[in-house]
Coordinates of C-alpha atoms in Angstrom, one line a residue:
X1 CA -27.5 121.0 180.3
X2 CA -27.4 119.8 183.0
X3 CA -24.4 119.6 183.8
X4 CA -23.9 123.3 182.4
X5 CA -25.9 124.4 184.3
X6 CA -24.4 122.2 187.5
X7 CA -20.5 123.0 186.4
X8 CA -21.5 127.2 186.1
X9 CA -23.0 126.3 190.0
X10 CA -19.9 125.1 191.6
X11 CA -18.2 127.8 189.9
X12 CA -20.3 130.2 191.1
X13 CA -20.4 128.8 194.7
X14 CA -16.3 128.7 194.7
X15 CA -15.8 132.1 192.9
X16 CA -18.2 133.5 196.0
X17 CA -15.9 130.5 198.6
X18 CA -12.9 133.2 197.6
X19 CA -15.0 136.2 197.9
X20 CA -15.7 135.4 200.7
X21 CA -12.3 134.5 202.1
X22 CA -10.9 137.6 200.5
X23 CA -13.5 140.1 202.0
X24 CA -12.1 137.7 205.7
X25 CA -8.7 138.7 205.2
X26 CA -9.5 142.5 204.2
X27 CA -11.9 143.0 207.5
X28 CA -9.0 141.2 209.8
X29 CA -8.9 141.6 212.6
X30 CA -12.4 143.6 213.7
X31 CA -12.2 142.3 217.0
X32 CA -8.9 142.0 219.8
X33 CA -6.1 138.7 219.3
X34 CA -5.2 136.6 221.8
X35 CA -2.0 135.0 221.6
X36 CA -1.9 132.7 223.8
X37 CA 1.7 130.9 225.6
X38 CA 2.2 127.9 227.0
X39 CA 4.7 128.8 229.4
X40 CA 5.7 131.1 233.0
X41 CA 6.3 134.7 232.2
X42 CA 10.2 134.8 230.4
X43 CA 10.3 132.4 228.2
X44 CA 11.3 132.9 224.8
X45 CA 7.8 132.3 223.4
X46 CA 6.8 135.0 226.5
X47 CA 8.8 137.2 225.2
X48 CA 8.6 137.0 221.4
X49 CA 5.1 137.2 221.9
X50 CA 5.4 140.9 224.5
X51 CA 6.8 142.3 221.8
X52 CA 4.9 141.6 218.8
X53 CA 1.5 142.2 220.3
X54 CA 2.0 145.7 220.3
X55 CA 2.6 145.9 217.4
X56 CA 0.1 144.2 215.9
X57 CA -2.2 146.3 218.4
X58 CA -1.0 149.9 216.6
X59 CA -0.7 148.4 213.3
X60 CA -4.3 146.5 213.2
X61 CA -5.7 150.0 216.0
X62 CA -7.4 146.4 218.1
X63 CA -5.8 145.0 221.2
X64 CA -3.3 142.0 220.8
X65 CA -3.7 140.4 224.6
X66 CA -0.8 138.2 225.4
X67 CA -2.5 135.4 227.6
X68 CA 0.5 132.2 229.3
X69 CA -1.0 129.7 229.6
X70 CA 0.5 127.3 231.7
X71 CA 0.8 123.4 231.8
X72 CA 1.6 120.0 230.3
X73 CA 4.8 121.0 228.3
X74 CA 2.7 123.7 226.5
X75 CA 0.0 121.3 225.6
X76 CA -3.3 123.2 227.2
X77 CA -2.5 126.9 225.2
X78 CA -2.2 124.4 222.1
X79 CA -4.9 122.3 222.8
X80 CA -7.3 125.4 222.9
X81 CA -5.6 127.1 219.9
X82 CA -6.7 124.1 218.1
X83 CA -10.0 123.7 218.3
X84 CA -10.7 127.5 219.1
X85 CA -12.9 128.2 216.1
X86 CA -10.9 129.0 212.9
X87 CA -11.1 132.9 212.1
X88 CA -7.3 133.9 213.1
X89 CA -8.7 135.2 216.6
X90 CA -6.5 133.5 218.2
X91 CA -2.5 133.2 217.5
X92 CA -0.4 130.1 220.2
X93 CA 3.5 131.0 220.8
X94 CA 5.7 128.4 220.9
X95 CA 9.1 127.4 220.2
X96 CA 10.5 123.5 219.7
X97 CA 8.3 122.4 222.7
X98 CA 5.4 122.2 220.0
X99 CA 7.5 119.9 218.6
X100 CA 8.5 117.6 221.7
X101 CA 5.3 117.9 222.8
X102 CA 4.1 115.0 219.6
X103 CA 7.8 113.0 220.0
X104 CA 7.2 112.8 224.5
X105 CA 3.3 112.9 224.6
X106 CA 1.5 108.9 223.8
X107 CA -1.8 111.5 223.7
X108 CA -2.1 115.0 222.7
X109 CA -6.0 116.2 222.9
X110 CA -4.6 117.5 219.0
X111 CA -2.4 116.7 216.5
X112 CA 0.3 118.9 216.1
X113 CA 0.7 118.6 212.3
X114 CA -2.9 118.3 211.6
X115 CA -4.8 121.1 214.0
X116 CA -2.5 123.6 214.0
X117 CA -1.3 125.6 211.0
X118 CA 2.1 127.8 210.5
X119 CA 2.7 131.7 210.3
X120 CA 5.9 132.3 210.8
X121 CA 8.5 131.3 212.1
X122 CA 9.6 134.5 214.5
X123 CA 13.4 133.6 215.8
X124 CA 15.8 132.1 216.9
X125 CA 18.3 131.7 219.7
X126 CA 21.3 130.2 220.5
X127 CA 21.7 127.5 224.2
X128 CA 24.0 128.4 226.7
X129 CA 26.0 125.8 229.5
X130 CA 25.9 127.4 232.5
X131 CA 27.0 126.8 236.1
X132 CA 26.9 128.9 239.5
X133 CA 29.7 131.5 239.3
X134 CA 30.5 130.5 242.4
X135 CA 30.6 126.9 242.1
X136 CA 33.9 126.8 241.2
X137 CA 33.4 126.1 238.0
X138 CA 35.0 127.8 235.1
X139 CA 35.4 125.4 231.8
X140 CA 33.6 122.7 230.5
X141 CA 37.1 120.3 230.7
X142 CA 35.8 121.0 235.0
X143 CA 32.5 120.7 234.4
X144 CA 32.9 117.1 232.8
X145 CA 35.5 116.1 234.8
X146 CA 33.7 116.8 238.7
X147 CA 30.6 114.7 237.0
X148 CA 33.1 112.2 235.3
X149 CA 34.6 111.5 239.1
X150 CA 30.9 111.5 240.3
X151 CA 28.7 109.6 238.1
X152 CA 25.1 110.3 239.1
X153 CA 25.7 112.5 241.3
X154 CA 25.4 115.6 240.1
X155 CA 22.0 117.6 238.6
X156 CA 20.5 119.8 235.7
X157 CA 18.0 122.3 235.9
X158 CA 15.2 122.7 232.7
X159 CA 12.0 124.7 232.0
X160 CA 10.3 120.5 231.9
X161 CA 10.3 117.1 230.9
X162 CA 10.1 117.6 227.3
X163 CA 10.9 121.4 227.5
X164 CA 13.5 122.1 224.7
X165 CA 16.1 123.4 227.8
X166 CA 15.0 119.4 228.7
X167 CA 16.1 118.2 225.7
X168 CA 18.7 120.9 224.6
X169 CA 20.9 119.3 227.6
X170 CA 20.0 115.5 227.0
X171 CA 22.1 116.2 223.9
X172 CA 25.0 117.3 225.7
X173 CA 24.4 115.2 228.0
X174 CA 25.1 112.4 225.3
X175 CA 27.4 114.0 223.7
X176 CA 29.6 114.8 226.3
X177 CA 29.3 110.9 228.0
X178 CA 28.0 111.4 231.2
X179 CA 25.4 110.3 233.6
X180 CA 24.2 113.4 235.1
X181 CA 20.4 113.0 236.6
X182 CA 18.2 115.8 235.0
X183 CA 15.7 117.8 237.5
X184 CA 12.2 119.6 236.1
X185 CA 11.1 122.8 237.0
X186 CA 8.3 124.5 235.6
X187 CA 9.4 127.6 233.7
X188 CA 12.9 128.9 232.7
X189 CA 13.1 131.5 235.2
X190 CA 12.9 129.1 238.0
X191 CA 15.4 126.2 236.6
X192 CA 17.5 129.5 236.5
X193 CA 17.2 130.1 239.7
X194 CA 18.0 127.0 241.0
X195 CA 21.4 126.7 239.7
X196 CA 21.6 131.1 240.1
X197 CA 20.5 129.6 243.7
X198 CA 23.7 126.8 243.1
X199 CA 21.3 124.4 244.6
X200 CA 21.9 123.3 240.9
X201 CA 25.4 122.6 239.4
X202 CA 23.8 123.4 235.5
X203 CA 21.7 123.7 233.6
X204 CA 20.8 124.3 229.2
X205 CA 19.4 127.5 228.4
X206 CA 18.6 129.7 225.3
X207 CA 20.9 133.2 225.2
X208 CA 18.1 135.6 225.6
X209 CA 17.5 134.1 228.9
X210 CA 21.6 133.9 230.3
X211 CA 23.0 137.1 228.6
X212 CA 22.9 139.3 231.8
X213 CA 22.8 137.1 233.9
X214 CA 26.4 136.2 232.9
X215 CA 26.8 139.6 231.6
X216 CA 26.4 140.7 235.9
X217 CA 28.6 138.1 237.3
X218 CA 26.0 135.8 238.9
X219 CA 26.6 133.0 236.2
X220 CA 29.4 131.4 234.3
X221 CA 29.0 130.3 231.1
X222 CA 31.0 127.5 230.1
X223 CA 29.9 127.1 226.5
X224 CA 27.6 128.6 223.7
X225 CA 26.6 125.4 221.6
X226 CA 27.6 126.7 217.7
X227 CA 30.2 126.7 216.1
X228 CA 31.4 130.4 217.1
X229 CA 31.4 132.3 220.1
X230 CA 28.7 134.8 220.0
X231 CA 29.1 138.3 220.2
X232 CA 27.1 138.6 222.7
X233 CA 29.6 136.5 225.4
X234 CA 32.7 137.1 224.1
X235 CA 33.9 135.5 226.6
X236 CA 32.9 132.3 226.3
X237 CA 34.3 129.3 224.0
X238 CA 32.0 128.1 221.0
X239 CA 31.7 124.4 221.4
X240 CA 33.9 124.1 218.6
X241 CA 36.6 126.3 220.9
X242 CA 35.4 123.7 224.3
X243 CA 35.2 120.1 222.7
X244 CA 32.0 119.1 221.5
X245 CA 32.4 119.6 217.9
X246 CA 28.9 119.7 216.9
X247 CA 26.7 120.5 219.6
X248 CA 24.5 123.2 218.5
X249 CA 21.2 122.7 219.5
X250 CA 18.5 126.2 218.6
X251 CA 16.3 127.3 220.5
X252 CA 13.5 128.9 217.6
X253 CA 10.0 130.0 218.3
X254 CA 7.0 131.6 216.0
X255 CA 3.2 131.2 215.7
X256 CA 0.6 129.4 215.0
X257 CA -3.2 129.3 214.5
X258 CA -5.8 126.6 214.5
X259 CA -5.3 124.6 210.2
X260 CA -8.7 125.8 209.4
X261 CA -8.5 130.0 208.9
X262 CA -8.8 130.9 205.8
X263 CA -5.3 130.7 203.6
X264 CA -6.0 134.7 203.0
X265 CA -5.9 135.6 206.6
X266 CA -2.5 133.6 207.6
X267 CA -1.0 135.7 204.8
X268 CA -2.3 138.7 205.9
X269 CA -0.8 137.3 209.1
X270 CA 2.9 136.0 207.7
X271 CA 3.3 139.7 205.8
X272 CA 3.2 141.6 208.7
X273 CA 4.1 140.0 211.1
X274 CA 7.4 139.8 209.2
X275 CA 7.3 143.1 208.7
X276 CA 7.6 144.0 211.9
X277 CA 10.2 141.2 212.5
X278 CA 12.3 144.3 209.5
X279 CA 11.3 146.9 212.0
X280 CA 15.6 147.6 212.3
X281 CA 15.2 149.4 216.2
X282 CA 12.8 145.6 217.3
X283 CA 15.5 143.5 215.9
X284 CA 18.6 145.9 217.8
X285 CA 16.6 144.9 220.5
X286 CA 16.2 141.1 219.8
X287 CA 19.6 140.8 219.0
X288 CA 21.0 141.7 222.6
X289 CA 18.7 140.2 224.6
X290 CA 20.1 136.6 222.0
X291 CA 16.6 136.5 220.3
X292 CA 17.7 136.8 216.2
X293 CA 15.0 137.8 214.0
X294 CA 14.2 135.5 211.8
X295 CA 10.3 135.0 210.1
X296 CA 9.7 132.7 207.4
X297 CA 6.7 131.3 205.0
X298 CA 3.3 129.9 206.4
X299 CA 5.3 126.6 204.7
X300 CA 8.9 126.6 205.4
X301 CA 7.4 126.6 210.0
X302 CA 5.2 124.4 208.8
X303 CA 8.2 122.2 207.9
X304 CA 10.6 123.2 210.9
X305 CA 7.9 121.9 213.1
X306 CA 7.5 118.7 211.0
X307 CA 11.1 117.9 210.4
X308 CA 11.2 118.7 214.4
X309 CA 8.9 116.5 215.4
X310 CA 10.6 113.6 213.3
X311 CA 14.7 114.8 214.7
X312 CA 12.8 114.7 218.1
X313 CA 11.1 111.4 218.5
X314 CA 14.1 109.9 217.1
X315 CA 16.1 111.5 220.1
X316 CA 12.5 111.6 222.3
X317 CA 13.0 107.2 221.7
X318 CA 16.8 106.5 222.4
X319 CA 17.0 109.0 225.6
X320 CA 13.1 107.3 226.6
X321 CA 12.2 109.9 227.6
X322 CA 8.0 110.1 228.3
X323 CA 5.9 112.9 229.3
X324 CA 3.5 110.0 230.5

């Protein structure tokens, strides 16, 4: 009899907890929501968050605030979200740098695979190898010839040690077989400015960040890191055409939150964001700047992060990339 009573109480408690979570999801959000970005304005995580925020505000009738918390390869913002109350009111907009941080930092104030949970991947962007338009280089062959003629004397800019742009360039360097020097900067905007100004010889940056500058002639695009050309830059050869087959790094973006957030709230976030990403006008706006909307399930995004951590850890060890 006592066992039956205990079992009944346990079932009642589980049922009560499930109802409480359901009620929380039904009422969510009941106050403003923050989306933290671990980098300076202008990069993919910032662009995507700022495109989503006003649409979520309109849908939820609650303010959605984007906050830039740059520093330490995005880990300051990630740590803040990992330690936030697990109620879904603090989100994190990330790129591949989130997985990279786990690969290059020996100590982090959070566990990327356990303290943070995926909401959805939001989009992807190809990478482009760019050089100053005034530098005289007009093809990949020109860049490789210059690099091999002066080993260790050409420089490439990145958005920082361990950024996605750093890894995309390291993969490029390795596949091209060139000896070049890495110059990290504080964000994509700064790296972009250094290349456009001719102070740095090249960079490998997301299509979303360089498409307008290449079209305007402020940068020369040498290679799109993909098997085929991109419609936004039809005159820039693909990696296959340029003689670098297999070079196809991908910038990806997504949203995370603290791992303790109730699954019904994560499911609601996923549904609402997926709905927004399916809007034709948003797709048109993102596609115009080189970002492809690509929503998926929370579980699929968690798997992407796990797989990227594994891959990027191998690359970091091979290239001896460390942040501390």
